[in-house]
Tab-separated table of N, CA, C and O in Angstrom:
chain	number	residue	atom	x	y	z
A	193	MET	N	-64.738	68.769	149.836
A	193	MET	CA	-64.040	69.954	150.265
A	193	MET	C	-63.730	70.850	149.068
A	193	MET	O	-63.198	70.395	148.076
A	194	SER	N	-63.998	72.100	149.229
A	194	SER	CA	-63.752	73.063	148.160
A	194	SER	C	-62.510	73.878	148.487
A	194	SER	O	-62.425	74.472	149.559
A	195	GLU	N	-61.567	73.867	147.570
A	195	GLU	CA	-60.365	74.676	147.774
A	195	GLU	C	-60.601	76.075	147.244
A	195	GLU	O	-61.221	76.261	146.204
A	196	LYS	N	-60.107	77.040	147.948
A	196	LYS	CA	-60.249	78.429	147.529
A	196	LYS	C	-59.307	78.704	146.357
A	196	LYS	O	-58.114	78.448	146.439
A	197	GLN	N	-59.859	79.195	145.258
A	197	GLN	CA	-59.069	79.504	144.072
A	197	GLN	C	-58.491	80.913	144.207
A	197	GLN	O	-59.192	81.823	144.646
A	198	PRO	N	-57.238	81.113	143.836
A	198	PRO	CA	-56.672	82.460	143.896
A	198	PRO	C	-57.354	83.362	142.872
A	198	PRO	O	-57.812	82.915	141.826
A	199	ALA	N	-57.439	84.630	143.220
A	199	ALA	CA	-58.023	85.608	142.299
A	199	ALA	C	-57.135	85.723	141.069
A	199	ALA	O	-55.910	85.592	141.163
A	200	PRO	N	-57.748	85.931	139.896
A	200	PRO	CA	-56.913	86.076	138.694
A	200	PRO	C	-55.995	87.280	138.828
A	200	PRO	O	-56.385	88.327	139.344
A	201	ARG	N	-54.792	87.112	138.381
A	201	ARG	CA	-53.810	88.185	138.475
A	201	ARG	C	-54.031	89.176	137.344
A	201	ARG	O	-54.120	88.804	136.183
A	202	ARG	N	-54.161	90.445	137.710
A	202	ARG	CA	-54.361	91.483	136.708
A	202	ARG	C	-53.025	92.133	136.385
A	202	ARG	O	-52.142	92.205	137.229
A	203	ASN	N	-52.930	92.589	135.163
A	203	ASN	CA	-51.722	93.296	134.758
A	203	ASN	C	-51.759	94.676	135.389
A	203	ASN	O	-52.622	95.480	135.092
A	204	ARG	N	-50.846	94.943	136.255
A	204	ARG	CA	-50.784	96.229	136.918
A	204	ARG	C	-49.484	96.912	136.519
A	204	ARG	O	-48.568	97.059	137.314
A	205	THR	N	-49.444	97.294	135.268
A	205	THR	CA	-48.281	97.984	134.735
A	205	THR	C	-48.705	99.342	134.224
A	205	THR	O	-49.704	99.457	133.522
A	206	ILE	N	-47.953	100.353	134.580
A	206	ILE	CA	-48.174	101.708	134.076
A	206	ILE	C	-47.029	101.996	133.118
A	206	ILE	O	-45.858	101.876	133.486
A	207	VAL	N	-47.376	102.332	131.886
A	207	VAL	CA	-46.376	102.621	130.860
A	207	VAL	C	-46.304	104.135	130.695
A	207	VAL	O	-47.304	104.776	130.377
A	208	ILE	N	-45.120	104.694	130.939
A	208	ILE	CA	-44.966	106.147	130.866
A	208	ILE	C	-44.158	106.538	129.624
A	208	ILE	O	-43.248	105.822	129.229
A	209	PRO	N	-44.517	107.682	129.028
A	209	PRO	CA	-43.716	108.172	127.899
A	209	PRO	C	-42.395	108.719	128.427
A	209	PRO	O	-42.365	109.523	129.351
A	210	SER	N	-41.309	108.249	127.865
A	210	SER	CA	-40.000	108.697	128.315
A	210	SER	C	-38.953	108.298	127.287
A	210	SER	O	-39.064	107.247	126.655
A	211	VAL	N	-37.954	109.142	127.151
A	211	VAL	CA	-36.809	108.759	126.326
A	211	VAL	C	-35.818	108.046	127.233
A	211	VAL	O	-35.783	108.274	128.439
A	212	GLN	N	-35.014	107.200	126.664
A	212	GLN	CA	-34.145	106.344	127.451
A	212	GLN	C	-33.216	107.125	128.378
A	212	GLN	O	-33.066	106.785	129.544
A	213	GLU	N	-32.606	108.180	127.884
A	213	GLU	CA	-31.648	108.935	128.703
A	213	GLU	C	-32.338	109.547	129.933
A	213	GLU	O	-31.822	109.463	131.048
A	214	GLU	N	-33.505	110.159	129.713
A	214	GLU	CA	-34.229	110.780	130.826
A	214	GLU	C	-34.656	109.727	131.844
A	214	GLU	O	-34.521	109.920	133.055
A	215	TYR	N	-35.177	108.614	131.358
A	215	TYR	CA	-35.641	107.554	132.247
A	215	TYR	C	-34.492	107.029	133.113
A	215	TYR	O	-34.637	106.898	134.327
A	216	LEU	N	-33.366	106.735	132.487
A	216	LEU	CA	-32.236	106.192	133.233
A	216	LEU	C	-31.665	107.181	134.235
A	216	LEU	O	-31.138	106.791	135.274
A	217	GLU	N	-31.787	108.482	133.947
A	217	GLU	CA	-31.333	109.512	134.899
A	217	GLU	C	-32.231	109.589	136.119
A	217	GLU	O	-31.759	109.846	137.219
A	218	THR	N	-33.541	109.401	135.940
A	218	THR	CA	-34.484	109.630	137.034
A	218	THR	C	-34.862	108.374	137.813
A	218	THR	O	-35.163	108.476	138.994
A	219	VAL	N	-34.861	107.210	137.190
A	219	VAL	CA	-35.378	106.006	137.843
A	219	VAL	C	-34.599	105.634	139.101
A	219	VAL	O	-35.165	105.094	140.050
A	220	GLY	N	-33.343	105.945	139.155
A	220	GLY	CA	-32.524	105.592	140.310
A	220	GLY	C	-32.728	106.473	141.519
A	220	GLY	O	-32.350	106.109	142.627
A	221	SER	N	-33.359	107.616	141.344
A	221	SER	CA	-33.583	108.557	142.440
A	221	SER	C	-35.075	108.655	142.748
A	221	SER	O	-35.843	109.127	141.903
A	222	PRO	N	-35.496	108.240	143.941
A	222	PRO	CA	-36.918	108.344	144.271
A	222	PRO	C	-37.465	109.773	144.144
A	222	PRO	O	-38.591	109.969	143.677
A	223	GLU	N	-36.673	110.759	144.520
A	223	GLU	CA	-37.122	112.152	144.450
A	223	GLU	C	-37.329	112.602	142.998
A	223	GLU	O	-38.344	113.201	142.666
A	224	LEU	N	-36.344	112.313	142.141
A	224	LEU	CA	-36.474	112.696	140.735
A	224	LEU	C	-37.579	111.919	140.040
A	224	LEU	O	-38.321	112.471	139.223
A	225	PHE	N	-37.714	110.639	140.374
A	225	PHE	CA	-38.748	109.836	139.738
A	225	PHE	C	-40.135	110.319	140.159
A	225	PHE	O	-41.054	110.378	139.351
A	226	ARG	N	-40.293	110.694	141.422
A	226	ARG	CA	-41.571	111.231	141.896
A	226	ARG	C	-41.908	112.524	141.158
A	226	ARG	O	-43.050	112.729	140.747
A	227	LYS	N	-40.934	113.401	140.975
A	227	LYS	CA	-41.180	114.642	140.227
A	227	LYS	C	-41.629	114.334	138.802
A	227	LYS	O	-42.548	114.962	138.274
A	228	THR	N	-40.982	113.359	138.177
A	228	THR	CA	-41.351	112.963	136.822
A	228	THR	C	-42.761	112.404	136.796
A	228	THR	O	-43.570	112.771	135.937
A	229	LEU	N	-43.086	111.513	137.736
A	229	LEU	CA	-44.424	110.938	137.776
A	229	LEU	C	-45.482	112.011	138.032
A	229	LEU	O	-46.533	112.012	137.381
A	230	ASP	N	-45.212	112.908	138.959
A	230	ASP	CA	-46.169	113.979	139.250
A	230	ASP	C	-46.445	114.822	138.008
A	230	ASP	O	-47.587	115.182	137.720
A	231	ARG	N	-45.387	115.111	137.254
A	231	ARG	CA	-45.548	115.889	136.014
A	231	ARG	C	-46.385	115.112	135.006
A	231	ARG	O	-47.309	115.641	134.379
A	232	LEU	N	-46.101	113.811	134.863
A	232	LEU	CA	-46.830	112.981	133.904
A	232	LEU	C	-48.286	112.762	134.323
A	232	LEU	O	-49.175	112.690	133.469
A	233	ILE	N	-48.542	112.674	135.611
A	233	ILE	CA	-49.925	112.541	136.090
A	233	ILE	C	-50.721	113.774	135.687
A	233	ILE	O	-51.870	113.672	135.259
A	234	GLY	N	-50.106	114.950	135.775
A	234	GLY	CA	-50.768	116.183	135.362
A	234	GLY	C	-50.995	116.252	133.858
A	234	GLY	O	-52.039	116.715	133.395
A	235	LEU	N	-50.012	115.784	133.096
A	235	LEU	CA	-50.100	115.852	131.634
A	235	LEU	C	-50.950	114.730	131.028
A	235	LEU	O	-51.654	114.934	130.040
A	236	HIS	N	-50.846	113.529	131.581
A	236	HIS	CA	-51.497	112.348	130.999
A	236	HIS	C	-52.210	111.526	132.077
A	236	HIS	O	-51.842	110.373	132.335
A	237	PRO	N	-53.249	112.059	132.708
A	237	PRO	CA	-53.907	111.312	133.791
A	237	PRO	C	-54.518	109.992	133.328
A	237	PRO	O	-54.685	109.070	134.125
A	238	GLU	N	-54.796	109.866	132.034
A	238	GLU	CA	-55.408	108.641	131.502
A	238	GLU	C	-54.464	107.437	131.567
A	238	GLU	O	-54.897	106.294	131.473
A	239	LEU	N	-53.173	107.672	131.747
A	239	LEU	CA	-52.199	106.582	131.827
A	239	LEU	C	-52.152	105.929	133.206
A	239	LEU	O	-51.555	104.864	133.369
A	240	PHE	N	-52.777	106.569	134.180
A	240	PHE	CA	-52.663	106.146	135.575
A	240	PHE	C	-54.010	105.685	136.109
A	240	PHE	O	-55.059	106.104	135.619
A	241	PRO	N	-53.986	104.834	137.144
A	241	PRO	CA	-55.253	104.429	137.751
A	241	PRO	C	-55.950	105.647	138.369
A	241	PRO	O	-55.293	106.584	138.837
A	242	GLY	N	-57.277	105.640	138.359
A	242	GLY	CA	-58.044	106.774	138.861
A	242	GLY	C	-57.744	107.126	140.309
A	242	GLY	O	-57.798	108.297	140.693
A	243	GLU	N	-57.393	106.139	141.110
A	243	GLU	CA	-57.127	106.377	142.533
A	243	GLU	C	-55.830	107.133	142.785
A	243	GLU	O	-55.555	107.527	143.906
A	244	ILE	N	-55.031	107.342	141.757
A	244	ILE	CA	-53.728	107.992	141.973
A	244	ILE	C	-53.906	109.437	142.431
A	244	ILE	O	-53.011	110.009	143.046
A	245	GLY	N	-55.088	110.005	142.171
A	245	GLY	CA	-55.371	111.351	142.654
A	245	GLY	C	-55.370	111.443	144.172
A	245	GLY	O	-55.185	112.523	144.740
A	246	ASN	N	-55.555	110.317	144.843
A	246	ASN	CA	-55.516	110.276	146.312
A	246	ASN	C	-54.104	110.099	146.838
A	246	ASN	O	-53.900	110.024	148.042
A	247	GLY	N	-53.142	109.997	145.931
A	247	GLY	CA	-51.745	109.844	146.324
A	247	GLY	C	-51.209	108.454	146.019
A	247	GLY	O	-51.958	107.537	145.695
A	248	TYR	N	-49.907	108.333	146.119
A	248	TYR	CA	-49.240	107.057	145.870
A	248	TYR	C	-47.969	107.017	146.696
A	248	TYR	O	-47.463	108.042	147.152
A	249	LEU	N	-47.469	105.819	146.902
A	249	LEU	CA	-46.227	105.627	147.644
A	249	LEU	C	-45.207	104.974	146.727
A	249	LEU	O	-45.532	104.072	145.958
A	250	MET	N	-43.977	105.436	146.831
A	250	MET	CA	-42.894	104.788	146.102
A	250	MET	C	-42.578	103.490	146.829
A	250	MET	O	-42.501	103.460	148.051
A	251	LYS	N	-42.413	102.431	146.091
A	251	LYS	CA	-42.079	101.157	146.690
A	251	LYS	C	-40.602	100.885	146.417
A	251	LYS	O	-39.767	101.610	146.893
A	252	GLU	N	-40.294	99.895	145.604
A	252	GLU	CA	-38.887	99.555	145.417
A	252	GLU	C	-38.456	99.736	143.967
A	252	GLU	O	-39.263	99.947	143.081
A	253	LEU	N	-37.180	99.607	143.781
A	253	LEU	CA	-36.565	99.623	142.461
A	253	LEU	C	-36.144	98.187	142.163
A	253	LEU	O	-35.474	97.550	142.979
A	254	ARG	N	-36.578	97.682	141.015
A	254	ARG	CA	-36.230	96.316	140.609
A	254	ARG	C	-35.577	96.363	139.237
A	254	ARG	O	-35.677	97.355	138.538
A	255	VAL	N	-34.982	95.271	138.863
A	255	VAL	CA	-34.423	95.140	137.522
A	255	VAL	C	-35.284	94.122	136.780
A	255	VAL	O	-35.504	93.008	137.256
A	256	SER	N	-35.782	94.510	135.621
A	256	SER	CA	-36.610	93.627	134.806
A	256	SER	C	-35.782	92.453	134.310
A	256	SER	O	-34.695	92.641	133.758
A	257	LEU	N	-36.307	91.261	134.488
A	257	LEU	CA	-35.606	90.069	133.998
A	257	LEU	C	-35.596	90.028	132.476
A	257	LEU	O	-34.653	89.541	131.867
A	258	LYS	N	-36.654	90.536	131.848
A	258	LYS	CA	-36.750	90.497	130.389
A	258	LYS	C	-35.847	91.514	129.712
A	258	LYS	O	-35.221	91.224	128.700
A	259	THR	N	-35.795	92.736	130.248
A	259	THR	CA	-35.071	93.810	129.560
A	259	THR	C	-33.754	94.188	130.215
A	259	THR	O	-32.919	94.826	129.589
A	260	GLY	N	-33.591	93.858	131.486
A	260	GLY	CA	-32.392	94.265	132.213
A	260	GLY	C	-32.440	95.710	132.673
A	260	GLY	O	-31.486	96.197	133.269
A	261	LEU	N	-33.557	96.402	132.412
A	261	LEU	CA	-33.698	97.805	132.812
A	261	LEU	C	-34.283	97.909	134.214
A	261	LEU	O	-35.103	97.080	134.615
A	262	PRO	N	-33.895	98.936	134.953
A	262	PRO	CA	-34.520	99.155	136.259
A	262	PRO	C	-35.958	99.637	136.084
A	262	PRO	O	-36.254	100.396	135.167
A	263	VAL	N	-36.849	99.146	136.928
A	263	VAL	CA	-38.236	99.585	136.934
A	263	VAL	C	-38.628	99.892	138.374
A	263	VAL	O	-38.148	99.250	139.309
A	264	ARG	N	-39.470	100.879	138.544
A	264	ARG	CA	-39.963	101.251	139.863
A	264	ARG	C	-41.313	100.619	140.100
A	264	ARG	O	-42.077	100.376	139.170
A	265	ARG	N	-41.617	100.371	141.353
A	265	ARG	CA	-42.957	99.937	141.741
A	265	ARG	C	-43.534	100.996	142.663
A	265	ARG	O	-42.807	101.606	143.453
A	266	ILE	N	-44.836	101.218	142.514
A	266	ILE	CA	-45.531	102.175	143.366
A	266	ILE	C	-46.771	101.504	143.934
A	266	ILE	O	-47.260	100.506	143.402
A	267	THR	N	-47.269	102.058	145.023
A	267	THR	CA	-48.503	101.597	145.633
A	267	THR	C	-49.547	102.678	145.452
A	267	THR	O	-49.318	103.846	145.792
A	268	VAL	N	-50.688	102.292	144.875
A	268	VAL	CA	-51.828	103.190	144.721
A	268	VAL	C	-52.977	102.516	145.440
A	268	VAL	O	-53.433	101.450	145.024
A	269	GLY	N	-53.432	103.114	146.534
A	269	GLY	CA	-54.437	102.445	147.359
A	269	GLY	C	-53.822	101.186	147.935
A	269	GLY	O	-52.757	101.219	148.545
A	270	SER	N	-54.457	100.050	147.692
A	270	SER	CA	-53.914	98.779	148.188
A	270	SER	C	-53.277	97.952	147.065
A	270	SER	O	-52.895	96.809	147.275
A	271	ALA	N	-53.151	98.538	145.880
A	271	ALA	CA	-52.600	97.815	144.728
A	271	ALA	C	-51.180	98.281	144.417
A	271	ALA	O	-50.848	99.451	144.578
A	272	TYR	N	-50.368	97.348	143.960
A	272	TYR	CA	-49.001	97.642	143.559
A	272	TYR	C	-48.938	97.697	142.038
A	272	TYR	O	-49.539	96.882	141.352
A	273	TYR	N	-48.196	98.670	141.516
A	273	TYR	CA	-48.050	98.844	140.068
A	273	TYR	C	-46.572	98.912	139.712
A	273	TYR	O	-45.781	99.532	140.433
A	274	THR	N	-46.229	98.302	138.593
A	274	THR	CA	-44.899	98.442	138.022
A	274	THR	C	-44.961	99.579	137.032
A	274	THR	O	-45.870	99.661	136.217
A	275	VAL	N	-44.000	100.496	137.112
A	275	VAL	CA	-43.928	101.635	136.197
A	275	VAL	C	-42.760	101.386	135.261
A	275	VAL	O	-41.627	101.241	135.711
A	276	ARG	N	-43.056	101.327	133.970
A	276	ARG	CA	-41.990	101.084	132.996
A	276	ARG	C	-42.094	102.106	131.860
A	276	ARG	O	-43.147	102.656	131.609
A	277	PRO	N	-40.967	102.324	131.175
A	277	PRO	CA	-40.972	103.292	130.070
A	277	PRO	C	-41.557	102.704	128.791
A	277	PRO	O	-41.503	101.496	128.561
A	278	ALA	N	-42.111	103.569	127.954
A	278	ALA	CA	-42.732	103.138	126.698
A	278	ALA	C	-41.700	102.696	125.666
A	278	ALA	O	-42.041	101.969	124.739
A	279	PHE	N	-40.441	103.097	125.791
A	279	PHE	CA	-39.457	102.764	124.759
A	279	PHE	C	-39.062	101.295	124.773
A	279	PHE	O	-38.380	100.828	123.873
A	280	VAL	N	-39.499	100.546	125.762
A	280	VAL	CA	-39.150	99.111	125.850
A	280	VAL	C	-40.048	98.326	124.935
A	280	VAL	O	-41.219	98.454	124.897
């Protein structure tokens, strides 16, 4: 009998340029965070998966166990991505 092996887990993290004060102001608000992401997608499309041009959905807000900072998750296509700031 052959057991099905799980697919290797890929790192699905998007690192955005942000200063700490700006990030902490926007991450808690889905509307403000979306505006920030939309601006960054226009300025730095290379930081995002290619499919993001087809749109994305805001998922949840989590707290990183390693840093204690809030991080947002988004859905692009059928994949989930964690969005974190570069200052970490």
